CSV table of C-alpha atoms and ligand atoms in Angstrom, one decimal:
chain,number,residue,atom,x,y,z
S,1,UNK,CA,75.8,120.7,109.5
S,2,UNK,CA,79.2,122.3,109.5
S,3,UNK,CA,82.3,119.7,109.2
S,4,UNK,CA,83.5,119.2,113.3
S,5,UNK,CA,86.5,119.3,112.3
S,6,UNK,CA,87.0,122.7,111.1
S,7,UNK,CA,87.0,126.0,113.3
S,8,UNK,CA,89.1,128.6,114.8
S,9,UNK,CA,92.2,127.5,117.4
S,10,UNK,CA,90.7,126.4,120.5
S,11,UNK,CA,91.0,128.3,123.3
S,12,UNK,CA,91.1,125.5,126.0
S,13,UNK,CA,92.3,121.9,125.8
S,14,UNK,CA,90.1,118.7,124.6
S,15,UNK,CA,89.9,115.3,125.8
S,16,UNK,CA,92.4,113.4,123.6
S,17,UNK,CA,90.7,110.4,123.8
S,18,UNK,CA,87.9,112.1,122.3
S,19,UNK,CA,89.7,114.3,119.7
S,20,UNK,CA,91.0,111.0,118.0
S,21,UNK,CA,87.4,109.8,117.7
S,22,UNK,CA,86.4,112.6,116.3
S,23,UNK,CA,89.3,112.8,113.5
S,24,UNK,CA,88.3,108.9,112.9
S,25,UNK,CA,84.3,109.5,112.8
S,26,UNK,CA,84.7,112.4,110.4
S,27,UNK,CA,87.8,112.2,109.0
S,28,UNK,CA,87.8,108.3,108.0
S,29,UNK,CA,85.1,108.9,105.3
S,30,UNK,CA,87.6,111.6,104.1
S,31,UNK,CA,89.6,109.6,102.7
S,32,UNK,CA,91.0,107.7,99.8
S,33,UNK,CA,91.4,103.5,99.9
S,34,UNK,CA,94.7,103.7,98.0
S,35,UNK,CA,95.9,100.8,100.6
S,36,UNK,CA,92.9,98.7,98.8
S,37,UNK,CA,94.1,96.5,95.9
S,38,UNK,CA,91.7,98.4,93.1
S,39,UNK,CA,93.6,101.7,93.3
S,40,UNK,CA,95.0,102.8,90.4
S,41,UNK,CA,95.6,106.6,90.2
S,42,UNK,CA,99.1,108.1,89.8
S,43,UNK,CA,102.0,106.5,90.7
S,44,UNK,CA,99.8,105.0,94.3
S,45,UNK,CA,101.0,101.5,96.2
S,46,UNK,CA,99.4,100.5,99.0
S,47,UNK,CA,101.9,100.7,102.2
S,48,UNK,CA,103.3,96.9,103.2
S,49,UNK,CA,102.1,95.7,106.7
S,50,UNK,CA,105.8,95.4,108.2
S,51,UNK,CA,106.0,98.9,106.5
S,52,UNK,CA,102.9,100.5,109.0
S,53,UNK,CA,103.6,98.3,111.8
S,54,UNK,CA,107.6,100.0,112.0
S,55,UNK,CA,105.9,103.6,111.4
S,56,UNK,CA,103.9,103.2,114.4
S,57,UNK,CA,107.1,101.4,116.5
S,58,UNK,CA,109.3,104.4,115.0
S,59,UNK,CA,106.0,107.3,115.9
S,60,UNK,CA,106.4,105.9,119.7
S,61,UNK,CA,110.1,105.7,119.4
S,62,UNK,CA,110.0,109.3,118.6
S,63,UNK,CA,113.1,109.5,116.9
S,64,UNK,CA,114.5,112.6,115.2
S,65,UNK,CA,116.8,111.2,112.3
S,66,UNK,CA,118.8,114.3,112.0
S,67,UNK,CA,121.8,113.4,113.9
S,68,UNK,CA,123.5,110.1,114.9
S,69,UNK,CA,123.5,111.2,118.5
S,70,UNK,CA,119.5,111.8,118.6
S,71,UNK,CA,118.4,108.3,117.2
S,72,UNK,CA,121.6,105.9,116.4
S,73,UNK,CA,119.1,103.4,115.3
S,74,UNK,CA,118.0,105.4,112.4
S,75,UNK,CA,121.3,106.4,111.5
S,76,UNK,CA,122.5,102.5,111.5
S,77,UNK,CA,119.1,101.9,109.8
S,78,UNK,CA,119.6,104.7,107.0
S,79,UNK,CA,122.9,102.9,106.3
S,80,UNK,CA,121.7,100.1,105.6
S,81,UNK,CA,118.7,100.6,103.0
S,82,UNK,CA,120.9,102.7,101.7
S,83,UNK,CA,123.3,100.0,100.9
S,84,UNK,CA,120.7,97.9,100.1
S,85,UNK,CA,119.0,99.9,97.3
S,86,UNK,CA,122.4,100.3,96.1
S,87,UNK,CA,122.4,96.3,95.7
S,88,UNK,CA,119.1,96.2,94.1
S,89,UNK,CA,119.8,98.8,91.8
S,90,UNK,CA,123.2,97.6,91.1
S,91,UNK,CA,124.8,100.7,92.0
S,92,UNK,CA,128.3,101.0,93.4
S,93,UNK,CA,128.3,100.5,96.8
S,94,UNK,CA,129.9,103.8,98.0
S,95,UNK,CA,127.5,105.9,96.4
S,96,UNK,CA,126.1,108.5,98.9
S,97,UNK,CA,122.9,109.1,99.9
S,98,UNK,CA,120.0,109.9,101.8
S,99,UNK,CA,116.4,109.4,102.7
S,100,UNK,CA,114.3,112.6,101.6
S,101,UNK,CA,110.3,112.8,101.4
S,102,UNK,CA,109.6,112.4,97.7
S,103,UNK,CA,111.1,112.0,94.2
S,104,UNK,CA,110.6,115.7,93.9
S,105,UNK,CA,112.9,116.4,96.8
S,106,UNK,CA,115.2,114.0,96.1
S,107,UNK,CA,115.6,115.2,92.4
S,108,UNK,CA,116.2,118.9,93.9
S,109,UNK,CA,119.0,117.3,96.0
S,110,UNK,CA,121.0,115.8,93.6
S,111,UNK,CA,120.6,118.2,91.1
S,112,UNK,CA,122.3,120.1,93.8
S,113,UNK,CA,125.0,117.8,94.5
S,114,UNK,CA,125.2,117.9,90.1
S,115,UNK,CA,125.7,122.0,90.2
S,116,UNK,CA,128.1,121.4,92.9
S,117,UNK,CA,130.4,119.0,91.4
S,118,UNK,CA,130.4,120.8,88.2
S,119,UNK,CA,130.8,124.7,89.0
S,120,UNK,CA,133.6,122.8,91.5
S,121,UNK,CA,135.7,121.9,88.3
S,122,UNK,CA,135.0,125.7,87.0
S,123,UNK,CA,136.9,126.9,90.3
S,124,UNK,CA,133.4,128.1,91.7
S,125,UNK,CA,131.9,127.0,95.1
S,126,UNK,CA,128.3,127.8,94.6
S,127,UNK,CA,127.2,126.4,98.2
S,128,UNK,CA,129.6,129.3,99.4
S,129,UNK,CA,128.9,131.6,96.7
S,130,UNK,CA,125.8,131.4,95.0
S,131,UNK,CA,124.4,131.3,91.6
S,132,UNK,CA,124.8,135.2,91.4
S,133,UNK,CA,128.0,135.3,88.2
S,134,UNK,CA,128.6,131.8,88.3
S,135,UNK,CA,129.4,130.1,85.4
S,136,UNK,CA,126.4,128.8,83.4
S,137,UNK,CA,125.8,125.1,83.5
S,138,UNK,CA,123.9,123.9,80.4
S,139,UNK,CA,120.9,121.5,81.0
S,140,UNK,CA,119.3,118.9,78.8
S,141,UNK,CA,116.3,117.0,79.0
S,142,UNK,CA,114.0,114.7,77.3
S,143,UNK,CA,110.9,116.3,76.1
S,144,UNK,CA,108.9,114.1,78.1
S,145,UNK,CA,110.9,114.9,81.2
S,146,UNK,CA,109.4,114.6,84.7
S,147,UNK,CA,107.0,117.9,85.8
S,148,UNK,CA,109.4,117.4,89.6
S,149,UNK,CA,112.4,117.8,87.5
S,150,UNK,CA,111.2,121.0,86.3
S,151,UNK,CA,110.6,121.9,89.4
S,152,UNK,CA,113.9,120.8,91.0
S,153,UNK,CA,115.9,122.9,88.4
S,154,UNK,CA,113.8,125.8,89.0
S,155,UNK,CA,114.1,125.4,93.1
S,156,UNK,CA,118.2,124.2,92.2
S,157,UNK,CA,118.3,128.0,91.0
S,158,UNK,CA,118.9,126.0,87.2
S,159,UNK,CA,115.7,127.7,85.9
S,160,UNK,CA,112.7,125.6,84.1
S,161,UNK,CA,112.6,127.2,81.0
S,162,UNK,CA,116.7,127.6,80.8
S,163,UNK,CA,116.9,124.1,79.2
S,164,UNK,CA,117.8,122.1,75.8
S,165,UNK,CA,115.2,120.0,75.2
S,166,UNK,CA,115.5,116.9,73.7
S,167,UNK,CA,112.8,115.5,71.2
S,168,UNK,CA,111.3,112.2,72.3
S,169,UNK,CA,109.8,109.2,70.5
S,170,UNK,CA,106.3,107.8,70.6
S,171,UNK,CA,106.7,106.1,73.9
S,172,UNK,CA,108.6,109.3,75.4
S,173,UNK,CA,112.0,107.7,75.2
S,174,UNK,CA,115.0,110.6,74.9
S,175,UNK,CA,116.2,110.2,71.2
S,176,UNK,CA,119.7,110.0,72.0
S,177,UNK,CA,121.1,110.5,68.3
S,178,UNK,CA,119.6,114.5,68.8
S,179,UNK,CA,121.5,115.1,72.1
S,180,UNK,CA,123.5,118.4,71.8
S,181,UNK,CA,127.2,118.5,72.5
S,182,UNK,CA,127.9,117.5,75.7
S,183,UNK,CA,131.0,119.3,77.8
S,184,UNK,CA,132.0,119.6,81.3
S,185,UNK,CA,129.3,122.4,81.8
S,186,UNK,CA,126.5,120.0,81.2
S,187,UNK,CA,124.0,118.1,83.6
S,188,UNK,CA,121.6,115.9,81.4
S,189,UNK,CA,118.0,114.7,83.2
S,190,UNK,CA,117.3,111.3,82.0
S,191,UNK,CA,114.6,108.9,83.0
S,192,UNK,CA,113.7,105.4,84.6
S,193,UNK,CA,110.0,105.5,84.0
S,194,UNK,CA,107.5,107.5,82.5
S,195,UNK,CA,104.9,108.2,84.3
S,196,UNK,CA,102.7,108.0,80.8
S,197,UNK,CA,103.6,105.3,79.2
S,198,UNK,CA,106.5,103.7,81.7
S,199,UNK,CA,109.4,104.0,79.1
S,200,UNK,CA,113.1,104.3,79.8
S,201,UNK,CA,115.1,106.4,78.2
S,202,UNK,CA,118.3,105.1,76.4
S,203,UNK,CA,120.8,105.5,79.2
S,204,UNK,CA,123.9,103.5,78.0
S,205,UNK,CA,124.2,105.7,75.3
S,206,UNK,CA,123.5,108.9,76.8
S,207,UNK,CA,125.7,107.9,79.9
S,208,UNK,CA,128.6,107.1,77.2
S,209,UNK,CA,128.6,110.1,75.6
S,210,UNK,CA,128.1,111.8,79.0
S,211,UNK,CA,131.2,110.2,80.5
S,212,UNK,CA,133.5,111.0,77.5
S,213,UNK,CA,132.8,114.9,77.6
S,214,UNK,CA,133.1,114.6,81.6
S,215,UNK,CA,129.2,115.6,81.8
S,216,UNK,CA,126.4,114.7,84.7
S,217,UNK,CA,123.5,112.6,84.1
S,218,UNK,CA,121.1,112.6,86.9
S,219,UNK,CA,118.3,109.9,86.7
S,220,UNK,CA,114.6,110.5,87.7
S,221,UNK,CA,113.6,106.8,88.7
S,222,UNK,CA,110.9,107.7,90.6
S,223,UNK,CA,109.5,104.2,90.1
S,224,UNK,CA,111.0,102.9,87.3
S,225,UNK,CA,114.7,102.0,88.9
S,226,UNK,CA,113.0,99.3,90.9
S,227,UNK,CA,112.3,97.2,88.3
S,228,UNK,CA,116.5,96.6,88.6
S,229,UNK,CA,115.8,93.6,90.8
S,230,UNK,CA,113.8,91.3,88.8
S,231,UNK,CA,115.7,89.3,86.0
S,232,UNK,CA,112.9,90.1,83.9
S,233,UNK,CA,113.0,93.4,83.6
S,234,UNK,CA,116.3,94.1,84.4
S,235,UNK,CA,117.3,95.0,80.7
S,236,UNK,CA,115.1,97.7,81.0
S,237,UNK,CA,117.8,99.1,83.7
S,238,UNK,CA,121.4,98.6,81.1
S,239,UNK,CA,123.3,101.8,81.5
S,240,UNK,CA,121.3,103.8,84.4
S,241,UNK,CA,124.3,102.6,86.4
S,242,UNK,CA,127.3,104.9,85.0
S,243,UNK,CA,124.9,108.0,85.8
S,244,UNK,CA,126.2,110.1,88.0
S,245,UNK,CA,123.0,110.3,90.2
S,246,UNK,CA,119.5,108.9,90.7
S,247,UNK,CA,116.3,109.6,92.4
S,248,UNK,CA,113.6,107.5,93.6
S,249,UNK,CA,110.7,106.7,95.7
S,250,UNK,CA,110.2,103.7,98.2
S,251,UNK,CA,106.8,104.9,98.6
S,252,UNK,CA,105.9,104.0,95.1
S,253,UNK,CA,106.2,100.9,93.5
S,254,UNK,CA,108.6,99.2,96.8
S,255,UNK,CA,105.2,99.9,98.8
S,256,UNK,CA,107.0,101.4,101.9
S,257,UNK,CA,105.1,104.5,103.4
S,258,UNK,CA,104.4,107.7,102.7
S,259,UNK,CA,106.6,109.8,102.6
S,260,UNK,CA,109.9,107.8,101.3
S,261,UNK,CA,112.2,109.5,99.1
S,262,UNK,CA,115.6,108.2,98.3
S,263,UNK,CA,118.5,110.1,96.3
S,264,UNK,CA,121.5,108.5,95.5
S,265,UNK,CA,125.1,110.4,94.3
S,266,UNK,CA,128.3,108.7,93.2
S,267,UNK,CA,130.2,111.5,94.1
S,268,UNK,CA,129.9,111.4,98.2
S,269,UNK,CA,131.7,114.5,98.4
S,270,UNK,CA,129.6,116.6,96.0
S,271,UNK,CA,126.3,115.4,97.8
S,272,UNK,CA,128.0,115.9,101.5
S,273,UNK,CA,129.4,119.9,99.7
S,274,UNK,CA,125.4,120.8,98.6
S,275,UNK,CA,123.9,119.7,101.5
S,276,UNK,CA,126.2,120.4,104.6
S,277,UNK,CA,125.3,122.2,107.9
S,278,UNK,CA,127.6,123.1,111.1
S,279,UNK,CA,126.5,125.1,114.4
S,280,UNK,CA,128.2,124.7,117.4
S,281,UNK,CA,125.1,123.0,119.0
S,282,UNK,CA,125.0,120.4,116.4
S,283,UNK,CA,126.7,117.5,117.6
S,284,UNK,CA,128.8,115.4,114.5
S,285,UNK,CA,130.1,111.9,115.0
S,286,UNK,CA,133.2,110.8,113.5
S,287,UNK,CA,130.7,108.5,111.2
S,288,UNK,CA,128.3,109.4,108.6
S,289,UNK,CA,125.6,111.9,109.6
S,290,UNK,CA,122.2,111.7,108.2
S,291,UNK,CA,121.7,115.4,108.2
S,292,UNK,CA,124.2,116.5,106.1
S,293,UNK,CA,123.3,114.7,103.1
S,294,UNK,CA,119.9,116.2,102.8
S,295,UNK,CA,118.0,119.2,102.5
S,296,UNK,CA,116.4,118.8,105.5
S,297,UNK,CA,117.8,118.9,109.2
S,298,UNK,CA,115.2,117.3,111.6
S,299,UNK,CA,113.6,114.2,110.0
S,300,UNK,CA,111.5,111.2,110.5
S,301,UNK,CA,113.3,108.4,111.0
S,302,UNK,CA,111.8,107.0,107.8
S,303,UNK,CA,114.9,104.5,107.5
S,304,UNK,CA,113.1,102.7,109.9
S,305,UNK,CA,109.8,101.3,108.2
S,306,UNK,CA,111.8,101.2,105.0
S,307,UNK,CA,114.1,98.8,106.5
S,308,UNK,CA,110.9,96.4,107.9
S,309,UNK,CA,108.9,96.8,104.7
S,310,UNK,CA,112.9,95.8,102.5
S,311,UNK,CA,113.2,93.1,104.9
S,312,UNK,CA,109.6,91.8,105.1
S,313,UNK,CA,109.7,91.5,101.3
S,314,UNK,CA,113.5,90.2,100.6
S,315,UNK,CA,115.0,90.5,96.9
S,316,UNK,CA,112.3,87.4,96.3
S,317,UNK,CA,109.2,89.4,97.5
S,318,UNK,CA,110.6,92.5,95.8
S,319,UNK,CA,110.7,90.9,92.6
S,320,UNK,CA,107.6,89.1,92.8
S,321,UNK,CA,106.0,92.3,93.5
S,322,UNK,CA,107.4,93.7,90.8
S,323,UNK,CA,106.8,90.7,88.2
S,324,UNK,CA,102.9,90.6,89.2
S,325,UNK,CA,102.0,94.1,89.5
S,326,UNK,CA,103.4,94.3,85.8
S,327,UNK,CA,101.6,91.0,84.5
S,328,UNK,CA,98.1,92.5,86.1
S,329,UNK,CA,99.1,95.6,83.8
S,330,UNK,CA,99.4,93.7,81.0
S,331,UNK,CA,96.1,92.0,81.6
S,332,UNK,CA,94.6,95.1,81.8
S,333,UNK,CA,96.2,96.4,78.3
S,334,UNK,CA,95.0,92.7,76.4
S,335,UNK,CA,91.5,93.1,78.3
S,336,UNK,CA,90.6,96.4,76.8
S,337,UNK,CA,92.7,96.0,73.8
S,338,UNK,CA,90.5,92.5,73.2
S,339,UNK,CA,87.5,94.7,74.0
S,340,UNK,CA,88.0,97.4,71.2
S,341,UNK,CA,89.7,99.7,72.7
S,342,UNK,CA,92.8,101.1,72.1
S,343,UNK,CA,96.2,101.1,74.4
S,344,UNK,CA,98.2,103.9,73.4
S,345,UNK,CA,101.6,102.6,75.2
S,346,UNK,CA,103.9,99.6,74.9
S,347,UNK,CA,102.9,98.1,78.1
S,348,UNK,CA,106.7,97.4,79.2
S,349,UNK,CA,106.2,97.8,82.8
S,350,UNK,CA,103.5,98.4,85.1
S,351,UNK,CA,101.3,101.8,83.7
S,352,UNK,CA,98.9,101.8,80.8
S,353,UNK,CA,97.0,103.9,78.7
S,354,UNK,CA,93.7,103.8,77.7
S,355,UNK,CA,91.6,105.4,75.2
S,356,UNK,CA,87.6,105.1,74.6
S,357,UNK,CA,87.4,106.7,71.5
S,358,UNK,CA,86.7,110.6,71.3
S,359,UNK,CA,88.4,112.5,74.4
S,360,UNK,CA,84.6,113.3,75.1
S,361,UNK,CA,83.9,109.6,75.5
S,362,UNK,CA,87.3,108.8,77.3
S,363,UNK,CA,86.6,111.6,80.1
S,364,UNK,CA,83.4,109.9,80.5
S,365,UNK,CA,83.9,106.6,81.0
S,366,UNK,CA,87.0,107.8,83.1
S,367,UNK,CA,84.6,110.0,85.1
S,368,UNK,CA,81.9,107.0,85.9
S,369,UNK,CA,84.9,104.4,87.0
S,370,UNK,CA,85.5,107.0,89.9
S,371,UNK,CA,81.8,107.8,90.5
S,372,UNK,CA,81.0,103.9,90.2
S,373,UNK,CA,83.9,103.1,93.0
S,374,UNK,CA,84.8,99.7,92.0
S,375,UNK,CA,88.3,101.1,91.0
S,376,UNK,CA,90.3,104.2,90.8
S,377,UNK,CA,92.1,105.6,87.7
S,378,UNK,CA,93.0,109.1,86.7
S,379,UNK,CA,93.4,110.3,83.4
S,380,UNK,CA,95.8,112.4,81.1
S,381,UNK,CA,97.1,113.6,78.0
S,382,UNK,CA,99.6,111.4,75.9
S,383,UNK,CA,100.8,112.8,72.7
S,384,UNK,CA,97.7,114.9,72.5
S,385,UNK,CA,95.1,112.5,73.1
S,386,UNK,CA,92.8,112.4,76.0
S,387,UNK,CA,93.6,108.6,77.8
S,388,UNK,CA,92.9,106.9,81.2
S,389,UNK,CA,96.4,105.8,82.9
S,390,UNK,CA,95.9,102.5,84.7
S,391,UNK,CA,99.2,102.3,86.7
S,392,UNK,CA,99.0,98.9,88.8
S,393,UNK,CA,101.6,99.6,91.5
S,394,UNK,CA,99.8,98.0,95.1
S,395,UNK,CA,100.8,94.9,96.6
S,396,UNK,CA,97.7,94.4,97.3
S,397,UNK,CA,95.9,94.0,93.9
S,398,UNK,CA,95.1,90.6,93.3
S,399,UNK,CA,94.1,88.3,90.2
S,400,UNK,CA,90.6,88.7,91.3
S,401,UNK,CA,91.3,92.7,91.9
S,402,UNK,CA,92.1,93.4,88.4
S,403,UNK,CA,89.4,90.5,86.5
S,404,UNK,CA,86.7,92.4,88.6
S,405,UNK,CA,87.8,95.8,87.6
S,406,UNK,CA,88.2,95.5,84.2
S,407,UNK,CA,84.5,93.9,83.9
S,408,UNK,CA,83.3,97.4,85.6
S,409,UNK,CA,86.0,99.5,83.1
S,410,UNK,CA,84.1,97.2,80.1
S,411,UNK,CA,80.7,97.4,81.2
S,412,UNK,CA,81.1,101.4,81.8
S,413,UNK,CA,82.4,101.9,78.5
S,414,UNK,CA,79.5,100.1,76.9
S,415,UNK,CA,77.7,102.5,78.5
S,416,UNK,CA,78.9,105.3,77.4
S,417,UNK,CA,79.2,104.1,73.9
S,418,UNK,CA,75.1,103.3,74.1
F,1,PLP,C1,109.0,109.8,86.9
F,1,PLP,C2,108.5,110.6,88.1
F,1,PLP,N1,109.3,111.5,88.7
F,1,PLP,C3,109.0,112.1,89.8
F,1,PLP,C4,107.7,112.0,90.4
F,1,PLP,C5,107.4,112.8,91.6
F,1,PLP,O1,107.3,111.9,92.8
F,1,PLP,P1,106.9,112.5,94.2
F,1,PLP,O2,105.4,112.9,94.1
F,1,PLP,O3,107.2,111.5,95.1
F,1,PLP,O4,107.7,113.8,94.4
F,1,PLP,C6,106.8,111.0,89.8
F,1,PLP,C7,105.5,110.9,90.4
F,1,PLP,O5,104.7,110.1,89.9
F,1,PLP,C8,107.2,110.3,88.7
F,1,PLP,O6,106.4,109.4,88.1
């Protein structure tokens, strides 16, 4: 039978009604449970309720977040969470910002507010100009850096292989005694969470040095920076504040949904440079307009369901979140470890690795978990050994979640060992 779904353009309309059935009858099995409390692949959270019941108020809304004039509840909206990120990152309040798909994107915008504000003090405006004879701006990252900040760079016209790299330690923190010389040509690419192991690099040092030589440090926080609002975890956090600017995702570890990225820039004017847009058409307020602090002009009004999902949770429910998705990783790590088998990171927040033995044997017993269905892990490489990340990042994952998945992790991996 040939998938429904798939064909060539129809030439005459279809019963709505009917073509939603049809996407639900054969596209439904299509899918992945990530909102399901035994997903554990990549960096996955399952969305919060308040979070899909504003998507579908904001969907029949039909708001276009662009402008101030087209929806002024998302703009009111966007400057709120803004603000309120701010507060649970303990950032200064008048940092800039702006609500952008992913981490990716919102690495690529302030790395673009970073080349602004720093060809700016060489007398070059590179929005205006270009990169063609600029002057060169030297960039340094931690071996371990983030495969999206490779990316930004290279989309930022910064180049992915133009960069000092920085050797790492055993849990992928930046060694920050072998940082080069830092000067006012220089943007440095730290990190709030790796995506291996969950380490943070050393930011109060780096920042210091940073600040001293008038350098940028840009911090991919994809998940990590959210760990700011528990008092636990929170000294995990000491010196991400004096960078310069951070990305993140709500649509990770806050559980807000897809897509929800979030960049932040303590230099307004350098964000509002990179990313401004003007046509006579396009109507500007006297107050802040969401378009001009992002790469993208019409938007969803993704302020909106990040707002409900924030609200519904409060700093309490944010940090509870946080404190119990990290104590189920933790029971993972002691579970396995207990069993035999060997955790190949310092379980500090919420990801852990896992190896069975041989790589053979750990790309086994990763491949049955998926085929078996109880649970979902990926796997991946950490200091050249074959492991199975368990990143525990869904609301939704319960005691009970994580007992019965590591009895199916255990009894697969006997298997394999038979
Ligand atoms: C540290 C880090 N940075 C960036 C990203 C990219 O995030 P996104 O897929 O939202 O662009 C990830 C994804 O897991 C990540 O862990």
């Amino acid at each position: 039978m040939t998938f429904p779904l798939i064909g060539p353009f129809p030439e005459k309309p279809y019963d709505p009604a009917e073509a939603i059935a049809l996407l639900h009858k054969f596209g439904a099995p299509a899918t992945v449970a990530t909102s399901g409390g035994r997903y554990f692949g990549f960096v996955i959270g399952g969305t919060l309720p308040a979070a899909v019941a504003a998507s579908w108020l904001a969907n029949v809304w039909d708001q276009n977040a662009a402008f101030r004039v087209m929806s002024p509840i998302a703009a009111e909206l966007e400057d709120v969470v803004l603000q309120w990120v701010c507060q649970v990152f303990g950032l200064p309040g008048d940092c800039e910002g702006g609500l952008v798909t992913c981490a990716t994107t919102a690495n690529f915008t302030a790395l673009a507010a970073a080349r602004q504000a720093l060809l700016t003090k060489q007398g070059w405006n590179v929005a205006d100009d270009g990169m063609f004879g600029a002057p060169p701006i030297r960039v340094v990252v931690g071996e371990e850096v983030h495969a999206s900040v490779l990316k930004a760079l290279s989309m930022a016209g910064l180049g992915r292989k133009r960069v000092t790299i920085v050797e790492a330690d055993d849990q992928g923190r930046m060694r920050a005694e072998k940082l080069p010389r830092l000067d006012v040509n220089t943007l440095v690419c730290i990190q709030a969470g790796n995506v291996n192991t969950g380490a943070f690099d050393p930011a109060g040092t780096i920042c210091e040095r940073a600040r001293e030589a008038g350098a940028w440090v840009h911090v991919d926080g994809a998940f990590g920076l959210w760990a700011a609002v528990s008092p636990k975890y929170r000294h995990l956090l000491a010196g991400f504040e004096l960078a310069d600017s951070w990305a993140t995702d709500a649509h990770k570890w806050p559980n807000i949904n897809y897509d929800s990225g979030i960049v932040l820039v303590r230099d307004a004017r350098a964000l509002r440079s990179a990313m401004t847009i003007s046509g006579a058409y396009l109507q500007a307020g006297t107050r802040r307009e969401p378009t001009q602090q992002t790469p993208e002009a019409s938007r969803r009004a993704r302020a909106i369901e990040l707002w409900a999902g924030l609200k519904s949770l409060g700093r309490s429910g944010l940090t509870d979140l946080i404190e119990r998705t990290c104590a189920h990783a933790r029971r993972f790590a002691d579970g396995l470890r207990e069993a035999g088998y060997e955790i190949l990171n310092d379980v500090v927040i919420n990801q852990v690795l896992v190896s069975f033995g041989s790589a053979d044997k750990t790309v086994e017993v990763m491949r049955r978990i998926q085929k078996d269905g109880t649970c979902w892990c990926g796997g991946t490489v950490w200091k050249g050994r074959a492991a199975m990340r368990i990143s525990v990042s869904s609301w939704a994952t319960t005691d009970q979640d994580v007992e019965h998945s590591l009895t199916a992790m255990l009894r697969i991996a006997r298997e394999v060992a038979a």
